[in-house]
XYZ file of C-alpha atoms in Angstrom:
534
model
C -49.094 62.295 -61.834
C -50.136 60.211 -58.892
C -53.625 58.760 -59.002
C -55.972 60.215 -56.406
C -56.941 57.937 -53.591
C -60.480 56.652 -53.885
C -62.219 54.659 -51.188
C -63.809 51.624 -52.760
C -65.542 49.678 -50.063
C -66.472 46.967 -52.510
C -63.392 44.893 -53.105
C -61.208 47.069 -50.892
C -58.999 44.176 -49.973
C -60.144 43.916 -46.358
C -58.223 41.355 -44.344
C -59.619 37.887 -44.510
C -61.802 36.927 -41.580
C -59.251 34.302 -40.559
C -56.615 37.005 -40.191
C -58.504 38.842 -37.460
C -59.481 36.349 -34.765
C -62.517 36.786 -32.575
C -61.921 37.778 -28.960
C -63.974 38.755 -25.950
C -65.808 42.038 -25.465
C -62.753 43.368 -23.640
C -60.652 43.355 -26.815
C -59.821 46.466 -28.850
C -58.752 45.909 -32.479
C -56.898 48.788 -34.166
C -56.053 49.298 -37.833
C -52.714 51.151 -38.002
C -51.418 53.024 -41.043
C -48.050 51.270 -40.809
C -47.218 48.565 -43.331
C -45.671 46.356 -40.655
C -45.728 45.778 -36.918
C -43.353 48.354 -35.379
C -40.036 47.181 -33.939
C -40.805 45.752 -30.482
C -37.345 45.363 -28.928
C -37.491 48.674 -27.073
C -36.915 51.512 -29.580
C -39.739 51.361 -32.141
C -39.470 52.209 -35.812
C -42.439 53.392 -37.946
C -42.093 56.953 -36.665
C -44.230 58.154 -33.788
C -46.985 55.679 -34.705
C -44.450 53.079 -33.627
C -43.961 54.900 -30.326
C -47.724 55.100 -29.868
C -48.415 51.405 -30.352
C -45.145 49.550 -29.645
C -43.485 52.038 -27.328
C -45.652 53.478 -24.570
C -47.846 50.363 -24.552
C -45.097 47.816 -23.827
C -42.489 50.038 -22.218
C -41.880 53.036 -19.986
C -39.270 55.774 -20.114
C -37.646 57.441 -17.147
C -39.809 60.395 -18.123
C -43.316 59.657 -19.402
C -45.992 61.867 -20.990
C -49.187 63.021 -19.302
C -51.792 62.050 -21.897
C -54.823 62.317 -19.633
C -56.212 65.667 -20.868
C -57.701 66.816 -24.167
C -57.763 70.567 -23.520
C -54.047 71.331 -22.942
C -50.788 70.462 -24.677
C -49.373 67.213 -23.310
C -46.278 67.591 -21.147
C -43.856 65.274 -19.357
C -44.341 63.660 -15.962
C -42.456 61.127 -13.798
C -42.178 57.645 -15.265
C -39.577 55.118 -14.188
C -37.878 58.075 -12.518
C -39.744 59.862 -9.752
C -37.689 63.048 -10.067
C -34.687 64.559 -11.842
C -32.529 67.630 -11.412
C -29.231 69.044 -12.661
C -26.261 68.794 -10.341
C -25.722 72.070 -8.506
C -22.734 73.872 -10.009
C -22.535 71.493 -12.995
C -25.709 71.616 -15.126
C -24.205 69.164 -17.628
C -24.881 66.410 -15.089
C -28.341 65.236 -14.058
C -29.399 62.920 -11.237
C -32.457 60.755 -11.878
C -34.072 59.134 -8.852
C -35.565 55.793 -9.896
C -38.947 54.416 -8.926
C -38.894 51.507 -6.488
C -41.098 48.447 -6.759
C -41.345 48.365 -10.574
C -41.489 44.897 -12.130
C -40.941 43.819 -15.705
C -43.537 41.582 -17.345
C -41.245 38.623 -16.580
C -41.256 39.454 -12.847
C -37.698 40.807 -12.678
C -36.892 44.111 -10.981
C -36.251 47.497 -12.531
C -33.273 49.321 -10.966
C -30.133 51.322 -11.760
C -28.323 48.305 -13.210
C -31.161 47.935 -15.721
C -30.848 51.589 -16.737
C -27.100 51.241 -17.336
C -27.600 47.967 -19.252
C -30.180 49.597 -21.527
C -28.075 52.689 -22.165
C -25.179 50.378 -23.023
C -27.360 48.575 -25.562
C -27.682 51.933 -27.344
C -24.419 53.766 -26.732
C -21.712 51.208 -25.986
C -20.834 49.271 -29.128
C -18.457 47.103 -27.074
C -21.264 45.781 -24.867
C -22.673 42.336 -25.777
C -26.229 43.741 -25.785
C -25.443 46.610 -28.220
C -28.170 46.752 -30.889
C -27.558 48.756 -34.090
C -31.249 48.642 -35.011
C -32.304 50.282 -31.785
C -29.651 52.976 -31.777
C -30.624 53.806 -35.378
C -34.053 54.744 -34.013
C -32.814 56.444 -30.830
C -29.607 58.215 -31.863
C -31.314 61.415 -32.938
C -33.269 61.598 -29.680
C -30.299 61.707 -27.273
C -27.548 63.577 -29.136
C -26.182 65.326 -26.044
C -26.004 62.241 -23.776
C -22.316 61.276 -23.431
C -22.008 59.581 -20.049
C -23.922 57.674 -17.394
C -23.144 55.947 -14.129
C -24.892 54.208 -11.275
C -25.013 56.158 -8.010
C -26.875 53.483 -6.052
C -29.582 50.911 -6.761
C -32.188 53.618 -7.351
C -30.260 56.610 -8.654
C -28.232 57.266 -11.806
C -26.208 60.216 -13.023
C -26.441 61.154 -16.707
C -24.026 63.595 -18.345
C -24.610 65.785 -21.399
C -22.065 67.146 -23.862
C -23.404 70.695 -23.502
C -25.730 72.452 -21.076
C -29.177 71.168 -22.041
C -32.117 72.420 -20.004
C -34.395 70.284 -22.188
C -32.631 67.004 -21.414
C -35.576 65.464 -19.463
C -37.624 65.635 -22.686
C -34.899 63.674 -24.484
C -35.184 60.887 -21.935
C -38.907 60.449 -22.646
C -37.951 58.672 -25.884
C -35.682 55.991 -24.393
C -37.349 52.768 -23.238
C -36.126 50.017 -20.928
C -36.341 46.338 -21.801
C -35.643 43.348 -19.579
C -31.999 42.190 -19.484
C -33.181 38.818 -18.138
C -35.421 38.331 -21.161
C -32.531 39.118 -23.504
C -30.568 36.372 -21.765
C -33.548 34.007 -21.978
C -33.887 34.659 -25.729
C -30.299 33.552 -26.288
C -28.957 37.109 -26.393
C -30.665 37.462 -29.765
C -32.546 40.735 -30.366
C -34.511 39.193 -33.238
C -35.931 36.631 -30.803
C -36.560 39.380 -28.237
C -38.599 41.156 -30.922
C -40.955 38.175 -31.055
C -41.056 37.887 -27.253
C -40.510 41.415 -25.884
C -40.631 42.242 -22.172
C -40.992 45.746 -20.775
C -42.496 47.440 -17.737
C -45.433 49.031 -19.589
C -49.175 48.665 -19.039
C -49.546 46.019 -21.780
C -47.548 42.829 -22.268
C -47.010 41.169 -25.637
C -48.621 37.787 -26.258
C -47.822 37.333 -29.915
C -46.048 39.089 -32.771
C -46.730 38.096 -36.376
C -44.589 40.305 -38.648
C -46.576 42.244 -41.285
C -49.805 40.791 -39.897
C -50.570 41.662 -36.257
C -49.422 42.108 -32.696
C -51.473 40.839 -29.764
C -51.124 42.440 -26.325
C -52.906 41.910 -23.026
C -53.313 43.780 -19.764
C -50.355 43.702 -17.362
C -52.047 43.416 -13.984
C -48.754 44.048 -12.213
C -48.245 47.482 -13.744
C -46.663 49.888 -11.250
C -49.074 52.792 -11.902
C -52.286 51.338 -10.476
C -54.335 54.237 -11.867
C -53.272 53.177 -15.379
C -53.712 49.415 -15.279
C -55.605 48.844 -18.554
C -59.337 48.275 -18.497
C -59.009 46.222 -21.682
C -58.280 42.522 -21.607
C -56.545 42.552 -24.971
C -55.257 44.973 -27.582
C -54.785 43.802 -31.184
C -52.819 45.876 -33.699
C -53.062 45.324 -37.464
C -50.883 46.977 -40.145
C -53.223 48.501 -42.759
C -51.366 51.089 -44.866
C -54.243 51.644 -47.298
C -56.972 54.043 -46.158
C -59.612 52.141 -48.136
C -58.708 48.902 -46.389
C -58.865 50.505 -42.950
C -62.224 52.110 -43.684
C -63.770 48.913 -45.023
C -62.412 46.901 -42.080
C -64.069 49.269 -39.601
C -67.398 49.319 -41.420
C -67.432 45.534 -41.690
C -66.738 45.109 -37.970
C -63.319 43.506 -38.428
C -61.646 46.259 -36.387
C -62.973 48.720 -33.814
C -60.672 51.692 -34.439
C -58.706 53.042 -37.372
C -56.020 55.682 -37.694
C -56.488 58.305 -40.430
C -59.812 57.403 -42.065
C -60.144 58.329 -45.713
C -61.789 61.793 -45.827
C -64.318 60.916 -48.522
C -65.446 58.004 -46.323
C -66.234 60.194 -43.304
C -69.946 60.612 -44.196
C -70.308 56.853 -44.680
C -68.526 56.173 -41.385
C -70.784 58.604 -39.543
C -73.847 57.047 -41.143
C -72.560 53.688 -39.962
C -72.607 54.951 -36.379
C -68.848 55.425 -36.069
C -67.378 58.183 -33.915
C -64.843 60.530 -35.526
C -62.461 61.855 -32.880
C -60.097 64.773 -33.544
C -57.862 67.221 -31.695
C -55.096 69.641 -32.574
C -51.645 68.448 -31.554
C -47.961 69.252 -32.161
C -47.792 68.184 -35.802
C -46.218 69.624 -38.904
C -46.914 68.454 -42.493
C -44.312 70.309 -44.494
C -41.367 70.100 -46.872
C -37.829 70.210 -45.526
C -35.673 71.639 -48.325
C -32.052 71.087 -49.257
C -29.931 74.099 -48.312
C -26.684 72.877 -49.859
C -24.897 74.738 -52.634
C -26.606 74.307 -55.994
C -30.075 73.705 -54.575
C -32.785 76.116 -55.800
C -34.028 76.246 -52.205
C -31.017 78.297 -51.086
C -32.738 81.371 -52.570
C -35.151 82.968 -50.076
C -37.346 84.106 -52.977
C -37.809 80.513 -54.143
C -38.743 79.345 -50.647
C -41.211 82.187 -50.218
C -42.647 81.502 -53.680
C -43.305 77.873 -52.773
C -44.994 78.894 -49.529
C -47.217 81.350 -51.418
C -48.046 78.864 -54.203
C -49.908 76.367 -52.025
C -53.696 76.430 -51.705
C -53.983 75.267 -48.102
C -57.736 75.737 -48.040
C -57.928 73.253 -50.900
C -55.705 70.791 -49.011
C -57.905 71.200 -45.951
C -60.993 70.412 -48.041
C -59.197 67.427 -49.600
C -58.655 65.870 -46.177
C -62.235 66.460 -45.058
C -61.416 69.615 -43.026
C -59.220 67.485 -40.744
C -56.367 69.999 -40.759
C -55.259 73.469 -39.709
C -53.786 75.676 -42.446
C -50.132 76.374 -41.668
C -48.833 79.848 -40.921
C -45.472 78.469 -39.902
C -43.777 75.655 -38.060
C -46.355 75.778 -35.262
C -49.974 76.831 -35.605
C -51.313 80.268 -34.591
C -52.200 80.249 -30.914
C -49.405 77.859 -30.013
C -47.220 79.237 -27.181
C -44.173 79.349 -29.482
C -45.800 81.107 -32.470
C -44.367 84.580 -31.790
C -44.783 87.437 -34.283
C -43.499 86.506 -37.748
C -43.846 89.173 -40.450
C -43.972 86.850 -43.495
C -47.649 86.015 -43.992
C -47.928 82.488 -45.356
C -51.005 82.448 -47.572
C -52.225 81.440 -51.045
C -50.985 84.089 -53.480
C -49.928 82.456 -56.776
C -49.320 85.779 -58.526
C -46.878 86.855 -55.840
C -45.227 83.433 -56.128
C -44.766 83.865 -59.893
C -43.287 87.315 -59.353
C -40.775 86.006 -56.815
C -39.658 83.208 -59.149
C -39.156 85.728 -61.945
C -37.093 87.947 -59.617
C -34.987 84.886 -58.777
C -34.178 84.424 -62.479
C -36.596 81.628 -63.328
C -39.028 81.411 -66.217
C -40.891 79.022 -68.575
C -37.629 77.717 -70.042
C -35.738 77.722 -66.758
C -37.907 76.279 -64.023
C -36.578 75.435 -60.545
C -36.418 71.656 -60.474
C -37.494 70.114 -57.198
C -37.824 66.433 -56.415
C -39.425 65.527 -53.113
C -39.089 62.226 -51.250
C -42.587 61.231 -50.085
C -44.340 58.178 -48.619
C -47.399 56.131 -49.490
C -48.764 56.109 -45.921
C -47.897 56.759 -42.274
C -50.171 58.179 -39.584
C -48.596 61.618 -39.235
C -48.250 61.704 -43.016
C -52.050 62.038 -43.207
C -52.962 61.131 -46.838
C -49.605 61.719 -48.504
C -50.330 60.651 -52.086
C -53.341 62.870 -52.848
C -52.006 65.712 -50.709
C -48.647 65.719 -52.473
C -50.323 65.518 -55.858
C -52.393 68.577 -54.973
C -49.291 70.515 -53.888
C -47.491 69.398 -57.036
C -50.236 70.952 -59.157
C -50.012 74.189 -57.136
C -46.229 74.430 -57.464
C -46.118 73.596 -61.152
C -48.869 76.138 -61.838
C -46.633 79.014 -60.706
C -43.493 77.837 -62.498
C -41.856 75.021 -60.546
C -40.905 71.660 -62.052
C -41.964 69.372 -59.210
C -41.600 65.585 -59.188
C -41.569 62.894 -56.494
C -39.573 59.925 -55.250
C -42.251 57.685 -53.712
C -41.555 55.015 -51.092
C -43.129 53.110 -48.216
C -43.354 55.059 -44.942
C -40.710 53.237 -42.930
C -38.391 53.357 -45.952
C -38.836 57.140 -46.004
C -37.984 57.343 -42.304
C -34.797 55.331 -42.984
C -34.108 57.547 -46.024
C -34.210 60.525 -43.655
C -31.520 59.016 -41.416
C -28.999 60.225 -44.020
C -28.704 63.912 -44.974
C -29.402 65.250 -48.456
C -25.713 64.722 -49.273
C -25.952 61.019 -48.411
C -25.976 58.199 -50.944
C -29.741 57.620 -50.707
C -30.706 61.200 -51.576
C -27.989 61.544 -54.227
C -29.135 58.325 -55.917
C -32.775 59.458 -55.871
C -31.918 63.006 -56.941
C -34.089 64.559 -54.236
C -33.733 68.072 -52.843
C -36.660 68.065 -50.403
C -38.322 65.569 -48.087
C -41.882 65.255 -46.775
C -41.723 63.650 -43.332
C -44.375 64.904 -40.945
C -42.526 66.194 -37.919
C -43.305 66.381 -34.233
C -42.790 69.302 -31.910
C -43.969 67.982 -28.532
C -40.845 69.576 -27.057
C -38.435 72.300 -28.256
C -35.627 69.909 -29.177
C -37.945 67.842 -31.383
C -39.521 70.903 -32.947
C -36.507 73.053 -33.699
C -33.079 71.856 -32.530
C -32.937 68.479 -34.237
C -34.504 69.878 -37.432
C -32.897 73.295 -37.889
C -29.699 73.603 -35.838
C -26.495 73.341 -37.867
C -24.945 70.851 -35.429
C -27.742 68.284 -35.848
C -27.265 66.911 -39.348
C -28.184 63.180 -39.582
C -27.421 60.794 -38.000
C -26.923 63.117 -35.039
C -30.261 64.818 -35.607
C -32.830 65.377 -38.356
C -31.472 68.478 -40.129
C -31.833 66.584 -43.406
C -31.393 69.597 -45.664
C -28.194 70.714 -43.877
C -29.515 74.121 -42.895
C -26.613 76.244 -41.623
C -27.616 79.579 -40.109
C -25.355 80.937 -37.353
C -27.971 83.419 -36.131
C -30.605 80.707 -35.850
C -28.156 78.370 -34.077
C -27.450 81.063 -31.488
C -31.164 81.610 -30.929
C -31.782 77.883 -30.474
C -28.809 77.589 -28.094
C -30.439 80.256 -25.931
C -33.468 77.968 -25.538
C -31.278 75.097 -24.352
C -29.485 77.314 -21.857
C -32.721 78.637 -20.318
C -33.840 76.660 -17.276
C -36.713 79.099 -16.657
C -39.880 78.081 -18.536
C -40.955 81.677 -19.309
C -37.517 82.482 -20.718
C -37.623 79.304 -22.808
C -40.995 80.288 -24.279
C -39.827 83.806 -25.153
C -36.711 82.414 -26.818
C -38.801 79.888 -28.768
C -41.086 82.645 -30.044
C -38.025 84.429 -31.414
C -36.811 81.208 -33.060
C -40.173 80.574 -34.711
C -40.576 84.157 -35.938
C -37.121 84.057 -37.543
C -37.709 80.643 -39.144
C -40.961 81.832 -40.737
C -39.533 85.148 -41.923
C -36.673 83.258 -43.578
C -39.153 80.700 -44.997
C -36.757 77.975 -43.914
C -39.324 75.280 -44.714
C -42.366 75.036 -46.972
C -45.266 74.603 -44.570
C -48.629 73.183 -45.608
C -50.969 72.015 -42.812
C -51.162 70.677 -39.271
C -53.090 67.445 -38.770
C -56.164 67.211 -36.535
C -55.274 63.588 -35.831
C -58.588 62.022 -36.924
C -59.511 58.575 -35.722
C -62.666 56.657 -36.477
C -63.956 54.141 -33.968
C -66.889 51.956 -33.162
C -69.423 53.295 -30.641
C -68.416 50.313 -28.506
C -65.128 52.085 -27.727
C -65.544 53.977 -24.457
C -63.284 56.097 -22.242
C -60.773 57.327 -24.820
C -59.384 60.839 -24.233
C -57.613 62.178 -27.318
C -54.688 64.165 -25.962
C -52.920 66.986 -27.784
C -50.031 64.682 -28.618
C -48.684 62.208 -31.146
C -48.884 59.687 -28.334
C -52.137 58.451 -26.797
C -53.028 56.607 -23.593
C -54.925 53.403 -24.351
C -55.264 52.321 -20.712
C -58.591 54.090 -19.893
C -60.393 52.474 -22.830
C -63.079 49.851 -22.366
C -65.322 48.030 -24.824
C -69.091 47.952 -24.321
């Protein structure tokens, strides 16, 4: 059994004072949940926390996210491209019109040649700038992109393998780094990682692996409304909740991701602000659907969903969660009308396991790959321990394979039939998933064509009816038709209990009252440019 997390402010192992240097009042210091500084070369690792702090800070995509509002779901907006549209008569081709006047942090120009160079670094293994580390992070985000060409200095044509009405969302995850800087760093991506150059609102001053990253305002940022108010932004890896909490209370940082729930009263008493919002998040278990897995039986999947005391999980995390009723939360535009009611009913769970042929001497053995930290992972050790107790109480034999967060992300780059999962003996994985767009929420996770490394269908779910329903979403260029199709997809997924859903995060952050101007959007990503320190 995993030991429950306890916040011990005394002796919590807070970073030494010398580790966190003193800066001016215009400096924001953030304690991340990551164990290391995210990859800075252009395609971050560390999941979407990496995108939040080493992606949309340093870089831009052709398509950015509008993170300016707290009361609506975040959606895409023009970034390095001012507009995009499919080619008339051939919807597999898209023309992106590029923004003029954009400068990299090193003063060089952004244009069509830069776009082609950056796509080559990901998709052309014959190009000198090809980077396996970056494509490992990006491959699952652009599975339909098969071709690209320059039209003129400020227009490019991108081609998809199939008709993909959602393609602009895919391009929000691809960032553009400076070719000139790569040349300057001796064509060495490791050196670029220590001296990255993008077009984003913050530029990197210093990277100290496993210790910190220092950024400062880029006064030449192209979007004048989003030039940062901060002078500096400092990011510190702090995977332990106790360490983050103690660092905030001691004044060593100004903001922490995922405060420990039992420390919330102490933080509030200390004058800290606790900021939350619902957002497209899913804390669940993705099961193996290959032959021989107990999860292939619908009764077993339903039993697991009915065995979990979500109200107890919610209490465990200080009420910073929404109890799951499916892949998306009730009230979300895609929720639809599922008939399977996901609730806490252990007796019904026991009955289902018995009907499936299981009993005290023949328990379904499940081993779940989980992490020790990670922002979207919430508090994975105590939460997983709680679920373990629930599952074992109704007749499961549940154990874990525990690893560091980024290791779990890498583990998920191979399917359940890969060497990593076979060696660990796992038949489920607990990676919190994003659904800011339909591809991220359903296609890459549930469509039979998107098994890793092409997508994130880790459990190799193969359901022809579901695939057809998802394809309908991708072929619908009308937003209302897309939404109706997504409601059908979600209803079917819930009724088939394709995953074991637990909670949706409320994205809690704790911050000093000195932090002003932050708007917590309904997104995994957040805009740090409006923030000031007072």
